[in-house]
Amino acid sequence: MITGLMFRDSIISAANNISNSRQAVDALNVFPVPDGDTGTNMSMTITAAAKEMAALGDDCTIEEASAKCASALLRGARGNSGVILSLIFRGFSKGFKGLKEAGAKDVANAFKEGVDAAYKAVMKPTEGTILTVIREAKDAAVEMAEIQDDPLEVAFAALQASKEALAKTPELLPVLKKAGVVDAGGQGLILIFEGMESVWHNGVIVQPLDGSGVTPVSTATKSTVANASDEIEFGYCSEFLIEKSASSQEKDPLRLRAYLESIGDCVVVVDDNDIIKVHVHSNEPGNVIQAGLKYGQLINIKIDNMRYQHANAEVGVKEGEEVITPTVLAPENKYGFVAVCAGDGLTELFSDIGADVVVSGGQTMNPSTDDILNAVMSAPAKTVFVLPNNKNIIMAAEQAAPLASDREVIVLPTKTIPQGISAMLCFDESLSPEENQMTMLEAAEAVQTAQVTFAARDSEVDGQKVKEGEIMGLCNGKIKFIGKDKVDIAVKATEKLYKKNEHSLINIIYGEGVEESDAAAVEEKLNKKYSGDVEISIVNGGQPIYYFIISVE
């Protein structure tokens, strides 16, 4: 039987195993744009779960361990590969529900649930990817469970089948075959399975390799109070000031105190002239905020998740490492916005056009589901629009949406920075959330985007050979131009997208490695070609990776 202890240790082993090889997995990305972060995303995703596992006691059940693992993976998921990984383990958790330990058929059922969860989340599943690998692993597990009562044999059969499936991915995806590599997500999944198998079959937790740069995650010692955070009866510490209002619904602070004492402890309600000071520990921070609003306007709102803080302390935060406690603001406004971008200039731009919170992230640095959720919860609005602005962040944003229980979250699937900017500029306060969603999506889809970056590796795309370090011009995500000069490639990519009498605006956003004079040179060349037919603007976005991001509207 597979116990909770075995599952706990196997996740720690899996996290160490893929972390040891994350750079090799990153390198499997065949597209030369510097976004080959599959290994890093999967490593960071499962390491979030490993830290949760390290706080579990030796007596945990497989239901408890798999549920905590799935929850941590969901919150820590980064990039599409990380989200799919979290969905696979969410299915595993569903398969192990109600079990103290798992038998052969339980393991097979867990694989079934994992495959169902992963495939349902992908609108257009592509074979030759991680989905193929997990599906064939499931088929082998189900077949073995029919003839074998040993769950370890079922798991081993799944691992062997996953390796065979990975070897066949180049036959299913021609781009992999041309590059002579296997699918990166599938390889990452196998590394995770191998780390788990090391514990299940050999009782050995894979350890970080010397010089790998991996911080080891180890199990909690018996002296650790593994579940101390669960012993915190009231998990949220809420503090704020109320500016009394003559027109407020409630006047008597004693009624507020009585209510707060009914839902929490450590209650402090101090009536101080025009201000009421409030402090309470509860499990219902939203209700605390709503109760306070009956007395007037709230200021200096601060809500800390004490269980979250305690869990970090128990797992062991490295000295000097910052622990960020999520800020939760009451949904007082009708609408709010969360945008994802990288670069000081872009952060300022999104803030200027109305973003409540800007999450740092983008190409090669995908924020986690938890990062996006925390941003949503710190946007003081009843309806929050999230703009991922990168195709590899959309799934994580969609995972975060249902976790925000006290506000509606609408994810606009913006794939580029210009799409996000255009969407926000089309927002109309007077429209309903559904109407805004439609008009903002239409605005985003109308934007043509050119991007200029460098090749991260030698490759061949659509018959074009690309050498590491060469400059590439992408038009709506597809490589169209390759050369040596950033300005020349930027002009060519823009000209490819611009259509006279259809477009009237070109926005040039320049980033790291580009001078303002370079952007001015692009503007000059475009003005000379289109001689006043178009309005051109220049913005210093400060973004990494992309020398230029240019929109044509």
XYZ file of C-alpha atoms in Angstrom:
553
model
C 0.000 0.000 0.000
C 1.063 3.595 -0.588
C 0.811 5.561 2.638
C 0.474 9.265 3.249
C 4.054 9.310 4.524
C 5.272 7.757 1.262
C 3.288 10.265 -0.777
C 4.599 13.153 1.319
C 8.229 12.155 0.887
C 7.745 11.358 -2.813
C 6.635 14.923 -3.578
C 9.720 16.316 -1.849
C 11.860 13.886 -3.832
C 10.074 14.828 -7.069
C 10.632 18.536 -6.474
C 14.352 18.008 -5.900
C 14.637 15.736 -8.932
C 13.120 18.107 -11.471
C 14.892 21.087 -9.901
C 18.222 19.320 -10.509
C 17.392 19.094 -14.240
C 15.256 22.185 -14.764
C 17.771 23.901 -17.073
C 17.999 20.817 -19.272
C 14.199 20.781 -19.555
C 14.185 24.506 -20.333
C 16.614 23.836 -23.182
C 14.164 21.443 -24.862
C 12.001 24.353 -25.994
C 12.379 24.353 -29.783
C 11.071 27.884 -30.369
C 14.106 30.219 -30.300
C 12.324 33.075 -28.483
C 13.714 33.315 -24.910
C 10.720 31.747 -23.198
C 12.070 28.241 -22.641
C 11.068 28.099 -19.008
C 9.040 24.866 -18.881
C 11.473 23.171 -16.503
C 11.719 26.226 -14.280
C 7.935 26.659 -14.151
C 7.311 23.001 -13.311
C 10.107 23.021 -10.747
C 8.789 26.114 -8.978
C 5.250 24.749 -9.095
C 6.000 21.427 -7.417
C 8.486 23.005 -5.000
C 5.550 25.020 -3.632
C 3.882 21.685 -2.860
C 7.063 20.196 -1.400
C 7.254 22.993 1.162
C 3.698 22.171 2.265
C 4.597 18.484 2.448
C 7.562 19.226 4.697
C 5.165 20.505 7.362
C 3.101 17.294 7.448
C 3.584 14.740 10.209
C 4.557 11.103 9.674
C 1.013 9.979 10.498
C -0.661 11.834 7.625
C -3.061 9.896 5.414
C -2.749 9.783 1.641
C -5.991 11.759 1.441
C -4.515 14.521 3.586
C -1.144 14.555 1.828
C -2.569 14.533 -1.696
C -5.147 17.212 -0.851
C -2.521 19.548 0.610
C -0.264 18.838 -2.352
C -3.024 19.656 -4.852
C -3.910 22.858 -3.020
C -0.300 24.042 -2.931
C 0.228 23.151 -6.598
C -2.869 25.113 -7.545
C -1.652 28.230 -5.749
C 1.952 27.843 -6.878
C 1.243 26.979 -10.529
C 3.346 28.960 -13.014
C 2.985 28.915 -16.769
C 0.845 26.536 -18.769
C 3.040 23.559 -17.872
C 2.721 24.329 -14.155
C -1.050 24.689 -14.392
C -1.412 21.368 -16.218
C 0.825 19.731 -13.603
C -1.391 21.120 -10.835
C -4.484 19.757 -12.582
C -2.961 16.279 -12.848
C -2.297 16.246 -9.111
C -5.723 17.697 -8.385
C -7.075 14.602 -10.115
C -4.764 12.409 -8.036
C -6.163 14.044 -4.904
C -9.696 13.324 -6.057
C -8.763 9.693 -6.637
C -7.289 9.374 -3.129
C -10.172 11.105 -1.375
C -11.377 9.282 1.731
C -8.371 6.933 1.808
C -5.835 6.366 4.552
C -3.559 4.550 2.091
C -3.871 3.587 -1.556
C -4.066 0.199 -3.240
C -3.551 -0.774 -6.865
C -6.996 0.198 -8.132
C -6.831 3.448 -6.152
C -3.635 4.424 -7.960
C -5.174 3.566 -11.323
C -8.256 5.620 -10.466
C -6.050 8.540 -9.417
C -4.411 8.479 -12.853
C -7.855 8.454 -14.487
C -8.904 11.507 -12.502
C -5.627 13.259 -13.293
C -6.011 12.741 -17.035
C -9.642 13.913 -16.985
C -8.728 17.093 -15.092
C -5.829 17.934 -17.420
C -7.684 17.326 -20.683
C -10.788 19.242 -19.601
C -8.735 22.354 -18.878
C -7.179 22.563 -22.349
C -9.495 23.890 -25.037
C -7.601 22.272 -27.913
C -5.478 19.390 -26.567
C -2.344 18.778 -28.621
C -0.936 15.276 -28.860
C 2.808 14.890 -28.524
C 2.810 16.929 -25.320
C 2.551 16.339 -21.566
C -1.092 15.377 -22.162
C -0.053 12.391 -24.282
C 2.476 11.328 -21.660
C 0.004 11.370 -18.770
C -2.740 9.688 -20.819
C -0.556 6.744 -21.797
C 0.684 6.480 -18.214
C -2.952 6.240 -17.137
C -3.719 3.538 -19.688
C -0.812 1.437 -18.406
C -1.848 1.968 -14.774
C -5.420 0.876 -15.455
C -4.250 -2.193 -17.366
C -1.771 -3.224 -14.661
C -4.348 -2.742 -11.883
C -6.525 -5.387 -13.542
C -3.851 -8.070 -13.111
C -1.737 -6.801 -10.196
C -2.738 -5.958 -6.610
C 0.522 -4.164 -5.790
C 0.102 -0.370 -6.138
C 3.858 0.040 -6.554
C 3.756 -2.164 -9.635
C 0.880 -0.094 -10.995
C 2.848 3.117 -10.440
C 5.961 1.587 -12.011
C 3.965 0.528 -15.086
C 2.697 4.077 -15.430
C 6.246 5.431 -15.233
C 7.524 3.033 -17.901
C 4.610 3.878 -20.188
C 5.198 7.597 -19.706
C 8.817 7.168 -20.818
C 7.707 5.283 -23.930
C 5.124 7.974 -24.654
C 7.737 10.712 -24.294
C 10.023 8.953 -26.776
C 7.171 9.006 -29.319
C 6.366 12.723 -28.964
C 8.646 13.712 -31.902
C 6.578 11.444 -34.147
C 3.409 13.249 -33.107
C 4.772 16.798 -33.334
C 6.885 17.463 -36.461
C 8.479 20.538 -34.877
C 9.983 18.297 -32.179
C 11.247 15.817 -34.737
C 12.908 18.523 -36.811
C 14.663 19.860 -33.726
C 15.604 16.388 -32.519
C 14.081 16.785 -29.059
C 11.214 15.429 -26.979
C 8.418 17.478 -25.422
C 9.640 19.621 -22.527
C 6.465 19.298 -20.429
C 6.439 15.534 -20.843
C 10.100 15.329 -19.834
C 9.379 17.425 -16.753
C 6.519 15.130 -15.754
C 8.728 12.054 -16.044
C 11.382 13.656 -13.839
C 8.673 14.233 -11.260
C 7.461 10.641 -11.531
C 11.039 9.347 -11.250
C 11.543 11.366 -8.086
C 8.364 9.859 -6.638
C 9.327 6.351 -7.729
C 12.663 6.666 -5.925
C 10.775 6.913 -2.642
C 8.085 4.349 -3.408
C 10.428 1.610 -4.619
C 13.716 2.396 -2.913
C 12.745 4.527 0.085
C 15.212 7.203 -1.041
C 14.442 10.921 -1.325
C 16.345 12.425 -4.248
C 18.663 15.147 -2.984
C 19.859 18.294 -4.792
C 23.056 17.936 -6.796
C 26.095 19.929 -5.713
C 26.321 23.116 -7.699
C 22.786 22.793 -9.037
C 21.634 25.922 -7.233
C 18.689 23.983 -5.832
C 17.624 24.711 -2.278
C 16.749 21.332 -0.730
C 13.338 20.683 0.753
C 13.520 18.164 3.579
C 10.916 16.551 5.753
C 9.960 17.994 9.093
C 11.608 16.512 12.154
C 9.509 14.832 14.811
C 10.033 17.833 17.050
C 8.316 20.051 14.509
C 4.738 20.858 15.334
C 3.647 19.819 11.884
C 0.074 20.946 11.967
C 0.345 23.876 14.323
C -1.170 26.196 11.748
C -4.343 24.104 11.824
C -4.562 24.772 15.563
C -5.027 28.503 14.935
C -8.779 28.790 15.450
C -9.144 32.151 13.740
C -6.817 32.592 10.784
C -7.164 36.232 9.707
C -5.996 39.278 11.651
C -8.017 42.314 10.526
C -7.122 45.873 11.493
C -8.553 49.165 10.247
C -9.835 52.586 11.207
C -13.408 53.764 10.674
C -14.047 57.406 9.908
C -17.463 57.966 11.476
C -20.186 59.295 9.224
C -23.319 61.184 10.264
C -25.279 59.261 7.643
C -23.940 55.846 8.649
C -26.291 52.908 9.120
C -24.953 52.130 12.613
C -23.839 54.462 15.430
C -23.076 52.361 18.513
C -19.529 50.808 18.528
C -20.651 48.374 21.219
C -22.866 46.634 18.656
C -19.840 46.246 16.418
C -17.794 44.796 19.276
C -20.576 42.323 20.115
C -20.776 41.163 16.511
C -17.004 40.745 16.161
C -16.845 38.748 19.401
C -19.472 36.412 17.971
C -17.281 35.536 14.961
C -13.747 35.826 16.378
C -11.436 36.675 19.253
C -8.782 39.231 20.274
C -11.392 41.905 19.625
C -10.434 45.539 20.123
C -12.977 48.278 19.309
C -11.916 51.722 20.521
C -14.240 54.695 20.013
C -11.925 57.703 19.667
C -13.840 60.895 18.780
C -14.284 60.755 14.971
C -12.441 57.462 14.595
C -13.178 53.870 15.632
C -10.114 51.625 15.886
C -10.798 47.957 15.128
C -8.710 44.794 15.582
C -10.042 41.209 15.432
C -8.951 37.641 14.654
C -11.599 35.795 12.625
C -12.187 33.365 9.775
C -14.454 35.851 8.003
C -12.449 38.970 7.063
C -15.000 39.924 4.445
C -17.787 40.000 7.023
C -15.574 42.026 9.370
C -15.069 44.624 6.643
C -18.777 44.714 5.783
C -19.656 45.214 9.450
C -17.213 48.105 9.731
C -18.617 49.811 6.628
C -21.946 50.215 8.398
C -20.264 52.787 10.662
C -18.448 54.839 8.053
C -15.515 54.924 5.646
C -12.625 52.489 6.257
C -8.980 53.556 6.117
C -5.617 51.852 6.777
C -7.086 48.401 6.150
C -4.683 45.550 6.929
C -5.565 41.836 6.800
C -2.934 39.189 7.564
C -3.298 35.457 7.029
C -1.856 34.103 10.285
C -1.960 30.460 9.177
C 0.030 31.411 6.092
C 2.604 33.210 8.218
C 2.835 30.310 10.635
C 3.230 27.751 7.868
C 6.194 29.695 6.476
C 7.757 29.757 9.912
C 7.233 26.015 10.434
C 8.605 25.011 7.031
C 11.597 27.237 7.625
C 12.153 30.445 5.719
C 15.803 31.099 4.943
C 17.484 33.889 6.853
C 17.042 37.154 4.997
C 14.245 35.769 2.828
C 11.230 38.044 2.676
C 7.847 36.562 3.538
C 5.106 38.537 1.842
C 1.746 38.416 3.552
C -1.098 38.990 1.091
C -3.029 42.234 1.481
C -6.800 41.929 1.258
C -8.864 45.044 0.578
C -12.637 45.240 0.848
C -14.427 45.262 -2.528
C -15.713 48.820 -2.200
C -15.457 49.941 -5.849
C -17.539 48.685 -8.738
C -14.596 47.820 -10.989
C -10.899 47.099 -10.608
C -7.977 45.971 -12.774
C -4.960 43.702 -12.395
C -2.352 43.776 -15.158
C 0.779 41.680 -15.635
C 3.873 43.260 -17.135
C 7.607 43.752 -16.621
C 9.485 47.033 -16.766
C 9.163 50.267 -14.788
C 7.790 52.194 -17.739
C 5.066 49.659 -18.469
C 4.186 49.410 -14.785
C 3.717 53.180 -14.669
C 1.735 53.131 -17.914
C -0.733 50.511 -16.699
C -1.117 52.345 -13.400
C -1.783 55.599 -15.249
C -4.581 54.087 -17.332
C -6.337 52.588 -14.328
C -4.702 49.366 -13.111
C -5.174 48.971 -9.353
C -2.407 46.376 -9.103
C 0.419 45.545 -11.502
C 1.944 42.086 -11.116
C 5.580 41.876 -12.131
C 5.957 39.165 -14.735
C 5.935 38.223 -18.380
C 8.248 36.363 -20.686
C 10.555 33.960 -18.767
C 9.060 35.106 -15.441
C 5.518 33.834 -15.179
C 3.730 34.780 -11.949
C 2.012 31.997 -10.007
C -1.703 31.535 -9.514
C -1.186 32.740 -5.947
C 0.597 35.900 -7.153
C -2.375 36.750 -9.350
C -4.907 35.845 -6.650
C -3.142 38.076 -4.127
C -3.234 40.923 -6.635
C -6.955 40.372 -7.220
C -7.650 40.408 -3.468
C -5.741 43.682 -3.068
C -7.826 45.363 -5.779
C -10.702 46.978 -3.855
C -13.433 46.120 -6.350
C -16.518 43.941 -6.726
C -15.549 43.022 -10.300
C -11.859 42.673 -11.136
C -10.606 42.378 -14.711
C -7.286 40.511 -15.037
C -5.063 41.134 -18.061
C -2.286 38.468 -18.283
C -0.696 40.065 -21.384
C 1.149 36.834 -22.167
C -0.202 33.552 -23.532
C 1.730 31.538 -20.931
C 0.075 33.368 -18.025
C -3.567 33.066 -19.091
C -4.131 29.613 -17.571
C -2.691 30.633 -14.193
C -4.967 33.682 -14.178
C -7.976 31.502 -14.992
C -7.024 29.211 -12.090
C -6.978 32.198 -9.743
C -10.415 33.488 -10.725
C -12.610 31.007 -8.799
C -10.442 31.326 -5.677
C -11.556 34.935 -5.082
C -14.787 34.134 -3.286
C -15.960 37.655 -2.440
C -15.536 39.294 -5.858
C -16.148 38.486 -9.495
C -12.998 37.954 -11.535
C -13.007 38.245 -15.322
C -9.854 37.120 -17.111
C -9.359 38.799 -20.468
C -7.055 36.474 -22.457
C -4.676 39.193 -23.631
C -1.528 37.701 -25.152
C 0.561 40.851 -25.559
C 1.167 44.137 -23.752
C -0.508 46.223 -26.518
C -3.611 44.047 -26.318
C -3.818 44.729 -22.591
C -3.373 48.482 -23.060
C -6.037 48.693 -25.773
C -8.453 46.626 -23.709
C -8.099 48.922 -20.687
C -8.481 52.057 -22.799
C -11.840 50.767 -24.062
C -13.262 50.237 -20.579
C -16.510 52.115 -19.891
C -17.603 52.580 -16.273
C -21.250 52.876 -17.334
C -21.365 49.430 -18.938
C -22.063 46.115 -17.226
C -19.230 43.643 -16.572
C -20.418 41.473 -19.471
C -20.633 44.428 -21.859
C -17.176 45.625 -20.844
C -15.782 42.141 -21.261
C -17.081 42.006 -24.821
C -15.897 45.463 -25.882
C -12.502 45.053 -24.244
C -11.964 41.687 -25.926
C -12.912 43.154 -29.291
C -10.414 45.963 -28.763
C -7.660 43.517 -27.799
C -8.288 41.273 -30.785
C -8.101 44.230 -33.171
C -4.521 45.010 -32.145
C -1.653 43.829 -34.335
C 1.569 43.317 -32.366
C 5.172 43.282 -33.561
C 7.942 42.210 -31.182
C 11.694 42.386 -31.592
C 13.876 40.096 -29.499
C 16.923 37.850 -29.721
C 17.266 34.148 -30.465
C 17.964 32.202 -27.280
C 19.250 29.168 -29.163
C 20.054 27.836 -32.631
C 16.900 26.635 -34.324
C 14.956 26.323 -37.536
C 11.450 27.777 -37.823
C 9.322 27.461 -40.953
C 12.398 26.713 -43.005
C 14.352 29.669 -41.621
C 17.573 28.913 -39.785
C 18.115 31.022 -36.687
C 21.402 31.321 -34.836
C 21.691 32.113 -31.146
C 21.945 35.864 -30.582
C 20.414 36.932 -33.897
C 17.666 39.552 -33.872
C 14.171 38.311 -34.669
C 11.039 40.200 -35.660
C 7.774 38.550 -34.655
C 4.425 39.507 -36.152
C 1.535 38.394 -33.963
C 3.774 35.755 -32.391
C 5.271 34.323 -35.595
C 8.892 34.849 -36.618
C 8.958 36.782 -39.875
C 12.332 38.515 -39.959
C 15.862 37.607 -38.866
C 18.848 39.930 -38.937
C 21.529 41.822 -37.055
C 20.007 45.287 -36.595
C 17.266 45.959 -34.028
C 16.006 49.115 -35.733
C 15.873 47.518 -39.185
C 13.976 44.469 -37.887
C 11.539 46.692 -35.956
C 10.737 48.707 -39.086
C 10.261 45.602 -41.240
C 7.983 43.919 -38.693
C 5.848 47.050 -38.373
C 5.583 47.451 -42.133
C 4.455 43.835 -42.378
C 1.478 44.557 -40.099
C 0.540 48.096 -41.141
C -2.228 48.499 -43.728
C -2.952 51.911 -45.192
C -6.560 53.110 -44.784
C -7.041 50.412 -42.128
C -4.592 51.535 -39.453
C -3.939 55.041 -38.156
C -1.893 54.539 -34.982
C 1.509 52.978 -34.255
C 2.806 52.715 -30.669
C 6.498 51.983 -30.158
C 7.463 50.635 -26.728
C 11.200 50.257 -26.316
C 12.876 48.225 -23.601
C 16.205 47.188 -22.131
C 19.145 47.325 -24.504
C 17.571 50.072 -26.615
C 18.275 53.818 -26.539
C 15.615 56.456 -27.091
C 17.513 57.391 -30.255
C 16.892 53.867 -31.589
C 13.147 54.286 -31.055
C 13.321 57.711 -32.714
C 15.093 56.124 -35.685
C 12.241 53.608 -36.062
C 9.740 56.481 -35.888
C 11.645 58.475 -38.497
C 11.786 55.597 -40.973
C 8.063 54.867 -40.551
C 7.129 58.540 -40.891
C 9.164 58.779 -44.086
C 7.367 55.767 -45.537
C 3.833 56.706 -44.520
C 4.246 60.511 -44.740
C 1.693 61.721 -42.222
C -0.895 58.974 -42.730
C -0.282 57.612 -39.264
C 0.173 58.894 -35.713
C 3.233 57.450 -33.973
C 3.922 57.495 -30.227
C 7.021 56.367 -28.326
C 7.051 54.960 -24.783
C 10.013 53.830 -22.673
C 8.601 50.571 -21.297
C 11.849 49.343 -19.767
C 10.786 45.755 -20.465
C 13.359 42.938 -20.523
C 13.651 40.364 -23.324
C 11.908 42.484 -25.976
C 13.884 45.337 -27.514
C 10.688 46.654 -29.087
C 6.993 45.947 -28.629
C 5.068 47.730 -31.368
C 1.317 47.886 -31.835
C -0.538 48.769 -35.011
C -4.144 49.879 -34.657
